[in-house]
Amino acid sequence: SIPKKSPRTDRESSDEKPRREITPPVPISLSRALQKHQQLVVLGEAGAGKSTLLQFLALYFATDGLPKTKLALTEVRVPIRIELRNYETALGDTLVKEVARTGLFDPLSSQTSQYIAFLLLKEWFAKDKVLLLLDGLDEILEVQRQAVISEAMKLAKQCRIVFTTRLAGYRVIAEPFTAYTIKPFSGSEDALPYAIGWLKSFSPELKDDEAQTKVQTLLEQMKERQGLSQVMGNALLLRLAVDHYVRHGKLAENRAELYRYYVEDIIARR
């Protein structure tokens, strides 16, 4: 039987505060977020696509015309992506070493390469030409995290910055930074453009209609398998599923096979 509710007095009823409905924020596109804010923090769970997002931003800004066609941005910038787990004693030193490492300075000594990198960075920052992509704020110690944030605050007047970090343990970074959380794919229609992009990256010979047909078939098969139906909401696992499909000509059996494939791929690269 259902227990009876105890009667309430008028006083109790009047003292009770009405519940306020919380309206979820309206999702916006990455291009819109970049247009509205110069400095961003991108939040997301593991595998949500934070690092992939920075990789795409680096690709867009390293390719003439793509910032305008893909992001509706007219600015020209030099993208510099830093994996913060490689952070050493100062963000400036890490930037110099990263630019020296990726520059065409092979015949030169390490010291000379870093000096050239320093001069380039000085010029780029003076002209507000840098896009600083700082990946994995959650992957460093708290004392390092505070140091990176402090240095980024100073650099924010001279460049555009995008941080990524996991939701767990995130402490709000003050203005001028604005935080956005990556929205998981809600279904196959939501995941379709992302999966098509990766399929064409792995198989560039495919035409647009062929890629779309293959991905639609792949996503339908994933929906039918209980162990893979939730993979579509996770950007990392969805990319792995597409990669596995291209390399093996078939869909992975379950999530465990995807994880094993991922580990084997990392080991092979090292």
XYZ file of C-alpha atoms in Angstrom:
270
model
C 0.000 0.000 0.000
C 1.085 3.594 -0.580
C 1.670 5.498 2.679
C -0.489 8.554 3.167
C 1.184 11.925 2.976
C 1.186 13.775 6.266
C -1.076 16.842 6.187
C 0.713 20.193 5.850
C -0.327 23.400 7.497
C -0.842 26.587 5.528
C 2.338 27.947 7.115
C 4.362 24.974 5.879
C 2.880 25.376 2.415
C 3.607 29.076 2.221
C 7.194 28.643 3.456
C 8.003 26.113 0.766
C 9.924 27.800 -2.086
C 8.732 27.048 -5.613
C 11.124 24.934 -7.625
C 12.938 26.746 -10.389
C 13.191 24.945 -13.688
C 16.729 24.805 -15.028
C 16.887 25.453 -18.735
C 19.808 23.635 -20.391
C 22.136 25.865 -22.414
C 21.588 25.995 -26.145
C 24.434 24.214 -27.997
C 26.493 26.343 -30.365
C 28.974 25.383 -33.043
C 32.733 25.605 -32.634
C 32.891 28.359 -35.242
C 30.337 30.421 -33.325
C 32.229 29.948 -30.047
C 35.458 31.096 -31.703
C 33.708 34.109 -33.213
C 32.297 35.140 -29.825
C 35.384 34.533 -27.695
C 39.109 34.999 -28.265
C 40.104 32.663 -25.419
C 38.426 29.294 -24.844
C 38.503 26.348 -22.471
C 37.081 23.160 -24.031
C 35.808 20.658 -21.463
C 34.923 17.022 -22.043
C 35.142 13.491 -20.750
C 37.843 11.071 -21.877
C 37.400 10.293 -25.561
C 34.991 13.179 -26.143
C 37.179 14.548 -28.940
C 39.098 17.357 -27.217
C 42.495 16.519 -28.707
C 40.926 15.820 -32.100
C 39.308 19.251 -32.004
C 42.698 20.900 -31.474
C 44.203 18.830 -34.273
C 41.503 20.030 -36.649
C 42.014 23.652 -35.558
C 45.741 23.280 -36.202
C 45.007 21.825 -39.656
C 42.520 24.568 -40.524
C 44.850 27.426 -39.564
C 47.843 25.783 -41.244
C 45.935 25.624 -44.545
C 45.235 28.758 -46.576
C 41.535 29.602 -46.762
C 40.239 26.932 -44.349
C 39.675 29.259 -41.351
C 37.285 31.258 -43.510
C 35.506 28.350 -45.218
C 35.311 26.061 -42.165
C 35.082 28.522 -39.264
C 33.960 31.806 -40.858
C 37.090 33.482 -39.449
C 39.164 35.875 -41.536
C 42.172 35.991 -39.206
C 45.512 34.458 -40.207
C 47.392 32.676 -37.424
C 50.263 30.277 -36.830
C 48.888 27.260 -34.928
C 51.119 25.852 -32.181
C 49.795 22.756 -30.420
C 51.341 21.799 -27.084
C 50.649 18.552 -25.242
C 50.858 19.874 -21.702
C 52.122 16.576 -20.332
C 55.400 17.637 -22.004
C 55.391 20.915 -20.051
C 58.730 21.570 -18.368
C 59.685 24.642 -16.348
C 57.871 27.417 -18.212
C 55.343 27.716 -21.012
C 57.646 30.034 -22.967
C 60.478 27.468 -22.932
C 58.076 24.732 -23.989
C 56.860 26.864 -26.909
C 60.400 27.576 -28.093
C 61.313 23.876 -28.016
C 58.111 22.879 -29.825
C 58.634 25.394 -32.631
C 62.304 24.361 -32.901
C 61.279 20.701 -33.013
C 58.720 21.167 -35.784
C 60.746 23.709 -37.787
C 63.038 22.905 -40.700
C 66.189 23.277 -38.626
C 67.661 19.760 -38.951
C 71.163 20.810 -40.107
C 71.438 23.328 -37.269
C 72.488 22.812 -33.680
C 69.825 22.595 -30.976
C 70.882 25.932 -29.551
C 70.718 27.674 -32.930
C 67.322 26.105 -33.704
C 65.891 27.304 -30.425
C 67.251 30.812 -30.989
C 65.567 30.971 -34.417
C 62.353 29.651 -32.845
C 62.575 32.323 -30.152
C 62.902 35.095 -32.764
C 59.985 33.729 -34.773
C 57.759 33.523 -31.691
C 58.707 37.054 -30.686
C 57.643 38.353 -34.103
C 54.423 36.289 -34.216
C 53.322 37.392 -30.754
C 54.117 41.030 -31.521
C 51.792 40.835 -34.541
C 49.085 38.803 -32.718
C 49.510 35.931 -35.175
C 49.642 32.939 -32.796
C 46.941 30.339 -32.167
C 48.064 28.568 -29.000
C 46.461 25.124 -28.574
C 47.129 23.792 -25.062
C 46.024 20.176 -24.786
C 45.408 18.331 -21.516
C 45.433 20.842 -18.670
C 44.248 18.016 -16.406
C 47.325 15.902 -17.217
C 49.818 17.983 -15.228
C 50.332 18.597 -11.520
C 48.350 21.318 -9.758
C 51.421 23.520 -9.251
C 52.240 23.241 -12.965
C 48.599 23.862 -13.861
C 48.541 27.138 -11.966
C 51.825 28.197 -13.582
C 50.495 27.436 -17.087
C 47.271 29.344 -16.428
C 49.207 32.327 -15.074
C 51.469 32.400 -18.141
C 48.493 31.975 -20.476
C 46.764 34.940 -18.850
C 49.759 37.119 -19.743
C 49.946 35.795 -23.310
C 46.195 36.185 -23.871
C 46.662 39.845 -24.841
C 48.939 38.830 -27.717
C 47.328 35.706 -29.170
C 44.315 33.407 -29.332
C 44.361 30.470 -26.881
C 42.334 27.269 -26.641
C 42.756 24.981 -23.608
C 41.381 21.453 -23.312
C 40.770 19.631 -20.052
C 38.561 16.956 -18.542
C 35.514 17.919 -16.514
C 36.678 16.098 -13.388
C 38.514 18.446 -11.068
C 38.196 21.457 -13.361
C 38.473 24.811 -11.618
C 37.041 27.784 -13.448
C 39.659 29.870 -15.258
C 38.930 33.566 -14.928
C 38.257 35.974 -17.761
C 39.104 36.441 -20.554
C 38.625 32.660 -20.840
C 35.185 31.201 -21.507
C 34.477 27.489 -21.014
C 32.395 25.232 -23.248
C 31.670 21.516 -22.851
C 31.801 19.225 -25.880
C 28.340 17.811 -26.552
C 28.372 14.024 -27.129
C 26.821 12.735 -30.330
C 23.151 12.069 -29.611
C 22.635 9.511 -32.375
C 23.612 8.324 -35.820
C 22.508 11.537 -37.567
C 24.619 13.573 -35.173
C 27.647 11.294 -35.640
C 27.351 10.987 -39.421
C 29.419 14.045 -40.537
C 32.200 13.239 -38.041
C 32.425 9.600 -39.150
C 32.371 10.593 -42.833
C 35.240 12.996 -42.211
C 37.371 10.251 -40.683
C 36.461 7.714 -43.364
C 37.568 10.128 -46.091
C 40.726 10.829 -44.111
C 41.546 7.084 -44.003
C 40.293 6.451 -47.569
C 40.753 9.701 -49.548
C 39.960 7.957 -52.824
C 36.281 7.628 -51.843
C 33.763 10.018 -53.385
C 31.382 11.903 -51.112
C 28.346 9.746 -51.890
C 30.350 6.527 -51.464
C 31.701 7.659 -48.098
C 28.231 8.616 -46.878
C 26.738 5.278 -47.927
C 29.504 3.287 -46.208
C 29.234 5.305 -42.988
C 25.445 5.038 -42.892
C 25.752 1.257 -43.214
C 28.447 1.177 -40.528
C 26.367 3.227 -38.073
C 23.286 1.084 -38.679
C 25.314 -2.043 -37.896
C 26.646 -0.419 -34.728
C 23.119 0.417 -33.567
C 22.141 -3.236 -33.923
C 24.975 -4.473 -31.693
C 24.438 -3.939 -27.999
C 28.154 -3.698 -27.265
C 28.710 -0.984 -29.861
C 25.517 1.081 -29.775
C 26.972 3.523 -27.238
C 30.223 3.960 -29.161
C 28.561 6.494 -31.457
C 28.410 9.004 -28.601
C 32.168 8.900 -27.987
C 34.339 10.628 -30.583
C 37.476 8.581 -29.864
C 35.737 5.189 -30.003
C 33.818 6.183 -33.121
C 37.069 7.122 -34.866
C 38.569 3.783 -33.822
C 35.505 1.965 -35.164
C 35.893 3.693 -38.542
C 39.650 3.008 -38.595
C 39.081 -0.664 -37.730
C 36.452 -0.921 -40.485
C 38.850 0.536 -43.087
C 41.805 -1.660 -42.104
C 39.950 -4.936 -41.590
C 36.962 -4.516 -43.892
C 34.490 -5.252 -41.127
C 33.024 -3.817 -37.956
C 34.648 -4.616 -34.622
C 32.736 -7.206 -32.608
C 32.518 -5.194 -29.378
C 34.057 -2.377 -27.345
C 36.712 -4.703 -25.913
C 38.022 -5.352 -29.427
C 38.158 -1.599 -30.074
C 40.127 -0.997 -26.871
C 42.546 -3.818 -27.752
C 42.944 -2.384 -31.252
C 43.648 1.047 -29.744
C 46.362 -0.292 -27.404
C 48.001 -2.286 -30.182
C 47.988 0.804 -32.422
C 49.708 2.916 -29.737
C 52.360 0.232 -29.139
C 52.993 -0.088 -32.884
C 53.580 3.651 -33.216
C 56.195 3.583 -30.481
